[in-house]
Short mmCIF file of C-alpha atoms in Angstrom, two decimals:
data_model
loop_
_atom_site.label_atom_id
_atom_site.label_comp_id
_atom_site.label_asym_id
_atom_site.label_seq_id
_atom_site.Cartn_x
_atom_site.Cartn_y
_atom_site.Cartn_z
CA UNK A 11 26.75 8.60 -2.53
CA UNK A 12 28.46 5.26 -3.19
CA UNK A 13 27.08 2.22 -1.41
CA UNK A 14 29.34 0.61 1.19
CA UNK A 15 31.02 -2.56 -0.04
CA UNK A 16 30.68 -5.70 2.08
CA UNK A 17 34.04 -7.23 3.00
CA UNK A 18 34.83 -10.47 1.12
CA UNK A 19 33.94 -13.69 2.89
CA UNK A 20 36.92 -15.29 4.63
CA UNK A 21 37.27 -19.07 4.69
CA UNK A 22 39.88 -21.11 6.52
CA UNK A 23 40.40 -24.58 5.06
CA UNK A 24 42.25 -27.36 6.84
CA UNK A 25 43.58 -29.86 4.32
CA UNK A 26 44.98 -33.26 5.22
CA UNK A 27 47.34 -33.27 2.25
CA UNK A 28 47.86 -30.73 -0.54
CA UNK A 29 49.33 -31.88 -3.84
CA UNK A 30 51.95 -29.64 -5.42
CA UNK A 31 51.12 -30.32 -9.06
CA UNK A 32 54.46 -28.99 -10.29
CA UNK A 33 56.65 -31.30 -8.20
CA UNK A 34 54.27 -34.17 -7.51
CA UNK A 35 54.90 -33.93 -3.76
CA UNK A 36 52.46 -33.75 -0.87
CA UNK A 37 52.52 -31.37 2.08
CA UNK A 38 50.52 -32.46 5.11
CA UNK A 39 48.23 -30.60 7.50
CA UNK A 40 47.96 -27.46 5.41
CA UNK A 41 45.85 -24.37 5.85
CA UNK A 42 44.39 -22.30 3.03
CA UNK A 43 43.15 -18.84 3.87
CA UNK A 44 40.64 -17.67 1.26
CA UNK A 45 39.27 -14.16 0.94
CA UNK A 46 36.49 -13.78 -1.57
CA UNK A 47 37.56 -15.62 -4.71
CA UNK A 48 41.29 -15.61 -4.00
CA UNK A 49 43.73 -17.71 -1.99
CA UNK A 50 45.42 -15.27 0.36
CA UNK A 51 47.75 -17.68 2.14
CA UNK A 52 48.70 -21.33 2.12
CA UNK A 53 51.02 -23.11 4.55
CA UNK A 54 51.10 -25.10 7.79
CA UNK A 55 47.66 -24.98 9.32
CA UNK A 56 48.83 -23.72 12.71
CA UNK A 57 50.53 -20.72 11.10
CA UNK A 58 47.74 -19.89 8.65
CA UNK A 59 45.13 -20.24 11.39
CA UNK A 60 46.72 -17.44 13.37
CA UNK A 61 46.16 -15.07 10.45
CA UNK A 62 42.47 -15.85 10.08
CA UNK A 63 40.08 -13.43 11.68
CA UNK A 64 37.86 -14.70 14.46
CA UNK A 65 34.53 -15.49 12.85
CA UNK A 66 36.03 -16.79 9.62
CA UNK A 67 34.17 -19.75 8.15
CA UNK A 68 36.06 -22.98 8.86
CA UNK A 69 36.08 -25.89 6.45
CA UNK A 70 37.55 -29.18 7.62
CA UNK A 71 39.11 -31.27 4.85
CA UNK A 72 41.66 -32.85 7.19
CA UNK A 73 40.84 -36.34 5.91
CA UNK A 74 41.17 -35.36 2.25
CA UNK A 75 43.73 -34.82 -0.48
CA UNK A 76 43.35 -31.33 -1.96
CA UNK A 77 44.52 -30.24 -5.40
CA UNK A 78 43.66 -27.50 -7.91
CA UNK A 79 40.39 -27.54 -9.81
CA UNK A 80 40.63 -29.43 -13.09
CA UNK A 81 40.74 -27.72 -16.49
CA UNK A 82 39.26 -29.18 -19.69
CA UNK A 83 40.55 -27.33 -22.75
CA UNK A 84 38.28 -28.97 -25.33
CA UNK A 85 34.59 -28.97 -24.46
CA UNK A 86 31.32 -28.67 -26.36
CA UNK A 87 28.89 -27.75 -23.61
CA UNK A 88 26.07 -26.88 -26.00
CA UNK A 89 26.12 -30.25 -27.79
CA UNK A 90 24.93 -33.59 -26.45
CA UNK A 91 24.26 -36.07 -29.22
CA UNK A 92 21.97 -39.01 -28.59
CA UNK A 93 20.13 -41.57 -30.67
CA UNK A 94 20.98 -44.02 -33.42
CA UNK A 95 23.55 -41.87 -35.20
CA UNK A 96 25.76 -41.89 -32.13
CA UNK A 97 29.10 -40.26 -32.94
CA UNK A 98 28.18 -39.77 -36.61
CA UNK A 99 28.88 -36.11 -37.56
CA UNK A 100 25.44 -35.95 -39.20
CA UNK A 101 24.14 -35.64 -35.66
CA UNK A 102 25.37 -32.04 -35.72
CA UNK A 103 23.18 -31.24 -38.71
CA UNK A 104 20.18 -32.72 -36.93
CA UNK A 105 20.96 -30.65 -33.84
CA UNK A 106 21.17 -27.41 -35.82
CA UNK A 107 17.98 -28.25 -37.71
CA UNK A 108 15.91 -29.10 -34.62
CA UNK A 109 17.34 -27.02 -31.77
CA UNK A 110 17.37 -23.25 -31.39
CA UNK A 111 20.45 -21.56 -29.99
CA UNK A 112 18.39 -20.65 -26.91
CA UNK A 113 17.52 -24.29 -26.30
CA UNK A 114 21.13 -25.29 -26.69
CA UNK A 115 22.25 -22.62 -24.22
CA UNK A 116 19.77 -24.00 -21.69
CA UNK A 117 21.13 -27.49 -22.31
CA UNK A 118 24.60 -26.03 -21.85
CA UNK A 119 23.67 -24.71 -18.42
CA UNK A 120 22.84 -28.27 -17.34
CA UNK A 121 26.00 -29.76 -18.79
CA UNK A 122 28.13 -26.94 -17.39
CA UNK A 123 26.92 -27.66 -13.88
CA UNK A 124 27.65 -31.36 -14.35
CA UNK A 125 31.20 -30.50 -15.43
CA UNK A 126 31.71 -28.29 -12.39
CA UNK A 127 30.33 -30.87 -9.99
CA UNK A 128 32.85 -33.36 -11.40
CA UNK A 129 35.69 -31.03 -10.44
CA UNK A 130 36.19 -29.15 -13.73
CA UNK A 131 36.40 -25.52 -12.67
CA UNK A 132 37.58 -24.03 -15.99
CA UNK A 133 36.90 -25.01 -19.61
CA UNK A 134 37.78 -23.86 -23.08
CA UNK A 135 34.64 -24.40 -25.13
CA UNK A 136 35.52 -24.73 -28.80
CA UNK A 137 32.35 -24.23 -30.78
CA UNK A 138 29.39 -26.23 -32.04
CA UNK A 139 27.27 -23.84 -30.00
CA UNK A 140 25.07 -22.22 -32.62
CA UNK A 141 25.48 -18.52 -33.23
CA UNK A 142 27.01 -17.21 -30.00
CA UNK A 143 25.21 -19.61 -27.68
CA UNK A 144 28.51 -20.08 -25.90
CA UNK A 145 28.71 -16.31 -25.34
CA UNK A 146 25.34 -16.39 -23.62
CA UNK A 147 26.32 -19.34 -21.42
CA UNK A 148 29.70 -17.88 -20.44
CA UNK A 149 28.16 -14.54 -19.55
CA UNK A 150 25.32 -16.16 -17.59
CA UNK A 151 27.86 -18.09 -15.51
CA UNK A 152 29.94 -14.97 -14.90
CA UNK A 153 26.83 -13.07 -13.75
CA UNK A 154 25.79 -15.89 -11.44
CA UNK A 155 22.57 -16.64 -13.30
CA UNK A 156 23.59 -20.28 -13.69
CA UNK A 157 26.26 -22.45 -12.10
CA UNK A 158 29.18 -23.71 -14.15
CA UNK A 159 32.93 -23.54 -14.74
CA UNK A 160 34.74 -20.49 -16.02
CA UNK A 161 34.52 -20.53 -19.79
CA UNK A 162 37.02 -19.50 -22.44
CA UNK A 163 35.02 -19.58 -25.68
CA UNK A 164 35.65 -19.50 -29.43
CA UNK A 165 32.18 -18.77 -30.88
CA UNK A 166 31.82 -20.32 -34.36
CA UNK A 167 34.84 -22.12 -35.75
CA UNK A 168 36.54 -20.74 -38.85
CA UNK A 169 36.66 -23.34 -41.62
CA UNK A 170 36.79 -24.11 -45.32
CA UNK A 171 33.36 -23.94 -47.02
CA UNK A 172 31.15 -26.70 -45.67
CA UNK A 173 32.67 -26.71 -42.20
CA UNK A 174 33.65 -30.26 -41.27
CA UNK A 175 31.28 -31.75 -43.85
CA UNK A 176 32.92 -30.73 -47.12
CA UNK A 177 30.85 -29.84 -50.21
CA UNK A 178 27.16 -29.37 -49.47
CA UNK A 179 23.99 -28.69 -51.40
CA UNK A 180 23.15 -25.02 -51.49
CA UNK A 181 20.15 -25.44 -49.20
CA UNK A 182 22.32 -26.90 -46.44
CA UNK A 183 24.71 -23.97 -46.31
CA UNK A 184 22.65 -21.78 -43.91
CA UNK A 185 22.47 -24.67 -41.44
CA UNK A 186 26.21 -25.27 -41.50
CA UNK A 187 26.95 -21.56 -41.17
CA UNK A 188 25.24 -21.56 -37.79
CA UNK A 189 28.25 -23.60 -36.65
CA UNK A 190 31.10 -22.50 -38.92
CA UNK A 191 32.34 -19.32 -40.58
CA UNK A 192 33.69 -20.19 -44.06
CA UNK A 193 36.93 -18.49 -45.10
CA UNK A 194 38.66 -18.83 -48.46
CA UNK A 195 40.82 -15.71 -48.73
CA UNK A 196 43.26 -13.82 -46.54
CA UNK A 197 40.89 -10.86 -46.23
CA UNK A 198 38.01 -13.14 -45.22
CA UNK A 199 40.26 -14.81 -42.67
CA UNK A 200 41.27 -11.57 -41.02
CA UNK A 201 37.71 -10.27 -41.05
CA UNK A 202 36.39 -13.51 -39.51
CA UNK A 203 38.86 -13.28 -36.62
CA UNK A 204 37.84 -9.68 -35.96
CA UNK A 205 34.15 -10.60 -36.12
CA UNK A 206 34.70 -13.44 -33.66
CA UNK A 207 36.40 -11.05 -31.27
CA UNK A 208 33.56 -8.54 -31.62
CA UNK A 209 31.01 -11.31 -30.99
CA UNK A 210 32.69 -12.11 -27.66
CA UNK A 211 35.23 -14.81 -28.49
CA UNK A 212 38.19 -15.29 -26.15
CA UNK A 213 40.07 -17.54 -28.59
CA UNK A 214 39.83 -18.76 -32.17
CA UNK A 215 38.96 -22.27 -33.30
CA UNK A 216 39.88 -23.21 -36.87
CA UNK A 217 39.09 -26.38 -38.81
CA UNK A 218 42.31 -27.32 -40.57
CA UNK A 219 41.79 -29.66 -43.49
CA UNK A 220 43.41 -29.91 -46.91
CA UNK A 221 40.95 -27.39 -48.40
CA UNK A 222 42.25 -24.60 -46.15
CA UNK A 223 45.13 -22.84 -47.88
CA UNK A 224 48.36 -22.21 -45.91
CA UNK A 225 48.29 -18.45 -46.48
CA UNK A 226 44.69 -18.28 -45.22
CA UNK A 227 45.57 -20.21 -42.06
CA UNK A 228 48.66 -18.06 -41.54
CA UNK A 229 46.48 -14.94 -41.78
CA UNK A 230 44.10 -16.35 -39.15
CA UNK A 231 46.97 -17.02 -36.76
CA UNK A 232 48.61 -13.66 -37.38
CA UNK A 233 45.37 -11.71 -36.91
CA UNK A 234 44.43 -13.63 -33.77
CA UNK A 235 47.84 -13.21 -32.19
CA UNK A 236 47.73 -9.53 -33.02
CA UNK A 237 44.54 -9.34 -30.97
CA UNK A 238 46.15 -11.37 -28.12
CA UNK A 239 43.92 -14.35 -28.90
CA UNK A 240 45.13 -17.94 -29.08
CA UNK A 241 44.30 -20.34 -31.89
CA UNK A 242 43.10 -23.93 -31.45
CA UNK A 243 43.35 -26.02 -34.61
CA UNK A 244 41.14 -29.02 -35.27
CA UNK A 245 43.48 -31.29 -37.21
CA UNK A 246 43.11 -35.05 -37.53
CA UNK A 247 45.28 -36.03 -40.52
CA UNK A 248 49.02 -35.98 -41.09
CA UNK A 249 48.71 -33.22 -43.69
CA UNK A 250 46.42 -31.12 -41.50
CA UNK A 251 48.67 -31.35 -38.44
CA UNK A 252 51.66 -30.31 -40.58
CA UNK A 253 49.72 -27.33 -41.92
CA UNK A 254 48.65 -26.28 -38.42
CA UNK A 255 52.13 -26.66 -36.95
CA UNK A 256 53.77 -24.70 -39.77
CA UNK A 257 51.25 -21.88 -39.25
CA UNK A 258 52.18 -21.60 -35.57
CA UNK A 259 48.81 -22.29 -33.95
CA UNK A 260 48.77 -22.53 -30.15
CA UNK A 261 47.27 -26.00 -29.89
CA UNK A 262 46.45 -28.89 -32.16
CA UNK A 263 43.30 -30.71 -31.17
CA UNK A 264 43.00 -34.48 -31.74
CA UNK A 265 46.03 -35.12 -34.03
CA UNK A 266 44.87 -38.69 -34.52
CA UNK A 267 47.41 -39.06 -37.34
CA UNK A 268 50.63 -37.13 -36.88
CA UNK A 269 54.20 -37.93 -37.88
CA UNK A 270 57.39 -37.43 -35.90
CA UNK A 271 58.50 -34.39 -37.90
CA UNK A 272 55.32 -32.54 -36.98
CA UNK A 273 55.72 -33.50 -33.33
CA UNK A 274 59.25 -32.08 -33.43
CA UNK A 275 57.90 -28.81 -34.83
CA UNK A 276 55.28 -28.72 -32.09
CA UNK A 277 57.90 -29.25 -29.42
CA UNK A 278 60.16 -26.55 -30.87
CA UNK A 279 57.33 -24.01 -31.19
CA UNK A 280 55.73 -25.07 -27.91
CA UNK A 281 52.46 -25.96 -29.64
CA UNK A 282 50.24 -27.95 -27.32
CA UNK A 283 48.81 -31.33 -28.22
CA UNK A 284 45.27 -31.79 -26.93
CA UNK A 285 44.61 -35.54 -27.14
CA UNK A 286 40.83 -35.99 -27.08
CA UNK A 287 40.89 -39.70 -26.36
CA UNK A 288 38.26 -42.06 -24.96
CA UNK A 289 38.89 -44.34 -22.01
CA UNK A 290 38.39 -48.06 -22.47
CA UNK A 291 35.12 -47.82 -20.53
CA UNK A 292 33.72 -45.09 -22.79
CA UNK A 293 34.85 -46.92 -25.94
CA UNK A 294 32.92 -49.95 -24.74
CA UNK A 295 29.82 -47.90 -23.93
CA UNK A 296 29.95 -46.35 -27.41
CA UNK A 297 30.37 -49.79 -29.03
CA UNK A 298 27.39 -51.17 -27.12
CA UNK A 299 25.22 -48.17 -27.98
CA UNK A 300 26.11 -48.56 -31.65
CA UNK A 301 25.20 -52.25 -31.54
CA UNK A 302 21.86 -51.52 -29.88
CA UNK A 303 21.07 -48.80 -32.42
CA UNK A 304 21.49 -51.24 -35.31
CA UNK A 305 19.75 -54.15 -33.60
CA UNK A 306 22.93 -56.21 -33.32
CA UNK A 307 23.45 -58.40 -30.26
CA UNK A 308 26.03 -57.10 -27.81
CA UNK A 309 29.04 -59.41 -27.68
CA UNK A 310 31.07 -58.35 -24.62
CA UNK A 311 34.25 -60.01 -25.87
CA UNK A 312 34.01 -58.41 -29.30
CA UNK A 313 33.20 -55.03 -27.76
CA UNK A 314 36.32 -55.19 -25.59
CA UNK A 315 38.49 -56.27 -28.52
CA UNK A 316 37.20 -53.52 -30.79
CA UNK A 317 37.79 -50.93 -28.09
CA UNK A 318 41.37 -52.07 -27.54
CA UNK A 319 42.08 -51.96 -31.29
CA UNK A 320 40.57 -48.47 -31.52
CA UNK A 321 42.80 -47.18 -28.70
CA UNK A 322 46.09 -48.54 -30.09
CA UNK A 323 46.89 -45.71 -32.57
CA UNK A 324 46.20 -43.06 -29.95
CA UNK A 325 48.52 -44.79 -27.50
CA UNK A 326 51.34 -44.69 -30.05
CA UNK A 327 50.71 -41.03 -30.88
CA UNK A 328 50.73 -40.01 -27.20
CA UNK A 329 53.89 -42.02 -26.52
CA UNK A 330 55.73 -40.35 -29.40
CA UNK A 331 54.52 -36.88 -28.39
CA UNK A 332 55.81 -37.39 -24.85
CA UNK A 333 59.14 -38.68 -26.16
CA UNK A 334 59.61 -35.48 -28.18
CA UNK A 335 58.52 -33.39 -25.16
CA UNK A 336 55.48 -31.89 -26.86
CA UNK A 337 53.47 -29.97 -24.23
CA UNK A 338 50.17 -31.69 -23.52
CA UNK A 339 46.91 -30.25 -22.18
CA UNK A 340 43.86 -32.30 -21.27
CA UNK A 341 40.76 -32.04 -23.45
CA UNK A 342 37.77 -34.36 -23.42
CA UNK A 343 35.87 -33.42 -26.61
CA UNK A 344 32.76 -34.89 -24.99
CA UNK A 345 29.68 -34.10 -27.07
CA UNK A 346 27.79 -37.40 -26.85
CA UNK A 347 25.59 -38.80 -24.11
CA UNK A 348 27.03 -41.85 -22.38
CA UNK A 349 24.26 -43.71 -20.53
CA UNK A 350 24.93 -43.81 -16.81
CA UNK A 351 27.38 -40.91 -16.92
CA UNK A 352 26.91 -37.20 -16.33
CA UNK A 353 28.69 -34.89 -18.74
CA UNK A 354 31.30 -34.21 -16.08
CA UNK A 355 31.93 -37.88 -15.36
CA UNK A 356 32.35 -38.61 -19.06
CA UNK A 357 34.69 -35.65 -19.47
CA UNK A 358 36.98 -36.50 -16.56
CA UNK A 359 37.32 -40.01 -18.01
CA UNK A 360 39.81 -38.58 -20.52
CA UNK A 361 42.37 -38.67 -17.70
CA UNK A 362 41.83 -42.40 -17.38
CA UNK A 363 42.32 -42.71 -21.14
CA UNK A 364 45.74 -41.09 -20.88
CA UNK A 365 46.69 -43.52 -18.10
CA UNK A 366 45.57 -46.48 -20.21
CA UNK A 367 47.79 -45.13 -22.98
CA UNK A 368 50.84 -45.15 -20.70
CA UNK A 369 51.03 -41.56 -19.46
CA UNK A 370 52.27 -41.27 -15.83
CA UNK A 371 49.79 -39.97 -13.28
CA UNK A 372 51.69 -36.77 -12.47
CA UNK A 373 51.92 -35.82 -16.15
CA UNK A 374 48.19 -36.42 -16.49
CA UNK A 375 47.42 -34.18 -13.52
CA UNK A 376 49.73 -31.50 -14.91
CA UNK A 377 47.97 -31.74 -18.29
CA UNK A 378 44.67 -30.97 -16.52
CA UNK A 379 46.04 -28.19 -14.29
CA UNK A 380 49.22 -26.16 -14.86
CA UNK A 381 49.68 -27.13 -18.53
CA UNK A 382 46.06 -26.37 -19.36
CA UNK A 383 46.23 -23.05 -17.50
CA UNK A 384 49.36 -22.06 -19.44
CA UNK A 385 47.76 -22.94 -22.78
CA UNK A 386 44.75 -20.77 -21.91
CA UNK A 387 46.94 -17.87 -20.81
CA UNK A 388 45.61 -18.19 -17.26
CA UNK A 389 48.63 -19.50 -15.38
CA UNK A 390 48.72 -16.42 -13.12
CA UNK A 391 45.15 -17.10 -11.99
CA UNK A 392 44.64 -20.86 -11.87
CA UNK A 393 46.26 -24.27 -12.42
CA UNK A 394 47.95 -24.54 -9.01
CA UNK A 395 47.20 -23.67 -5.41
CA UNK A 396 49.15 -20.50 -4.62
CA UNK A 397 48.50 -17.15 -2.95
CA UNK A 398 46.94 -14.70 -5.38
CA UNK A 399 45.27 -17.36 -7.51
CA UNK A 400 41.60 -18.23 -7.62
CA UNK A 401 40.35 -20.49 -4.87
CA UNK A 402 39.54 -23.35 -7.25
CA UNK A 403 40.10 -26.66 -5.51
CA UNK A 404 38.88 -30.21 -5.40
CA UNK A 405 39.24 -32.85 -2.72
CA UNK A 406 39.37 -36.62 -2.93
CA UNK A 407 40.19 -39.44 -0.53
CA UNK A 408 42.40 -41.69 -2.68
CA UNK A 409 45.89 -40.80 -3.91
CA UNK A 410 45.64 -39.84 -7.61
CA UNK A 411 49.37 -40.40 -8.08
CA UNK A 412 48.74 -44.06 -7.35
CA UNK A 413 45.36 -44.29 -9.11
CA UNK A 414 44.37 -41.55 -11.54
CA UNK A 415 40.85 -42.98 -11.42
CA UNK A 416 40.49 -41.27 -8.03
CA UNK A 417 39.80 -38.05 -9.94
CA UNK A 418 36.61 -39.61 -11.27
CA UNK A 419 35.31 -39.58 -7.69
CA UNK A 420 35.75 -35.98 -6.58
CA UNK A 421 33.98 -35.42 -3.26
CA UNK A 422 34.48 -31.70 -2.82
CA UNK A 423 34.55 -28.82 -5.31
CA UNK A 424 35.18 -25.13 -4.71
CA UNK A 425 35.19 -22.55 -7.49
CA UNK A 426 36.34 -19.04 -6.67
CA UNK A 427 35.81 -19.49 -2.94
CA UNK A 428 32.28 -20.87 -3.35
CA UNK A 429 31.57 -24.43 -2.25
CA UNK A 430 29.84 -26.23 -5.12
CA UNK A 431 29.89 -29.77 -3.76
CA UNK A 432 30.76 -31.24 -0.38
CA UNK A 433 30.42 -34.93 0.44
CA UNK A 434 32.58 -34.77 3.56
CA UNK A 435 29.60 -34.12 5.76
CA UNK A 436 28.38 -31.06 7.70
CA UNK A 437 31.85 -29.76 8.54
CA UNK A 438 31.32 -26.07 7.87
CA UNK A 439 31.28 -23.82 10.90
CA UNK A 440 30.89 -20.07 11.15
CA UNK A 441 33.98 -19.60 13.28
CA UNK A 442 37.45 -21.00 13.15
CA UNK A 443 38.53 -23.60 15.72
CA UNK A 444 40.73 -22.56 18.60
CA UNK A 445 44.41 -23.18 18.14
CA UNK A 446 45.67 -26.38 19.73
CA UNK A 447 49.08 -24.84 20.34
#
């Protein structure tokens, strides 16, 4: 005999203002009726309240601005580099040499919770996770063993031999192949995509550099799309971005050097740019940490100047991409420990970076909500607050359209109808308030 199913928990939320992330407009005094993980109804509070059963849990956010949970489409939750090498890629080799995949998955559970508490309710994690450590973390979150955002994962990235390091001594190859799957032929490319899918990947990450042949990359994209999987391309140079765009990948990550012709191709093919840029504050933290590691005195003026110079090329690239109407999704690429910041706080800072590079606040919010959801193929489930979508929402007190930095101070987080964080005080009650009408 089947066990009786408990009815889903019903929550009635009263929101002071709800941001429509598509139009950039606010609607005041709104009600959200949530059943289980899903938003059942949203509209004027007085109307929604009448449809809530007596005994529904009531949540008062009447002093807050409510918007969808944030989405970060470029995370590395199983990597957190520290120490004197800082952002040096050799840090990855040290991580693989010293940390087991199990240890990294446990680290990932900590960083995942920090992301969620900062308002990031969904992520696309793009590798550097050992052999299937990201699979373990994603599945543990889905089963409720640990707390974290929903995860779309890539497992190991496909790459030319040597991963992102280039030619290596023979003894180093096994270490690198814990992070990357080398492909040199069309058959290897197709097989690697299938193996990633069988290992639990939701998407494919590919390292696009000059060593990767166009026909091999085209085979990766074709095989992935045949399996209904999207392809994220790590490409930092002009040649690499051209190769990725010609192959028809779904997103180009970083694109630190990209020319106008490639941006036009991206716009025409609707290939997303994921600008993984640092805010001025994080640039300065990184500069100071590098100075300390080498024993150099910290010169505040020089640190600021170096950070501004470092940001300039990214500002130009983002401006040109917006001019050509390239779709943009927010991705932090945070994999390094910033003293004084949780992983989530450091990741959300990418939104401030976009603002410092001249991107309007509404476009930034869209990049971290509806655009990101569309890139991930999840627009029917998340990215905006609508009936039938997951009850993923955050609440803040300051208008993010006037100051995008407000999103670095999220005071309330709900993921799938579960309250993760609430700094608005003890305002939960087990029954809805009586109508004032």
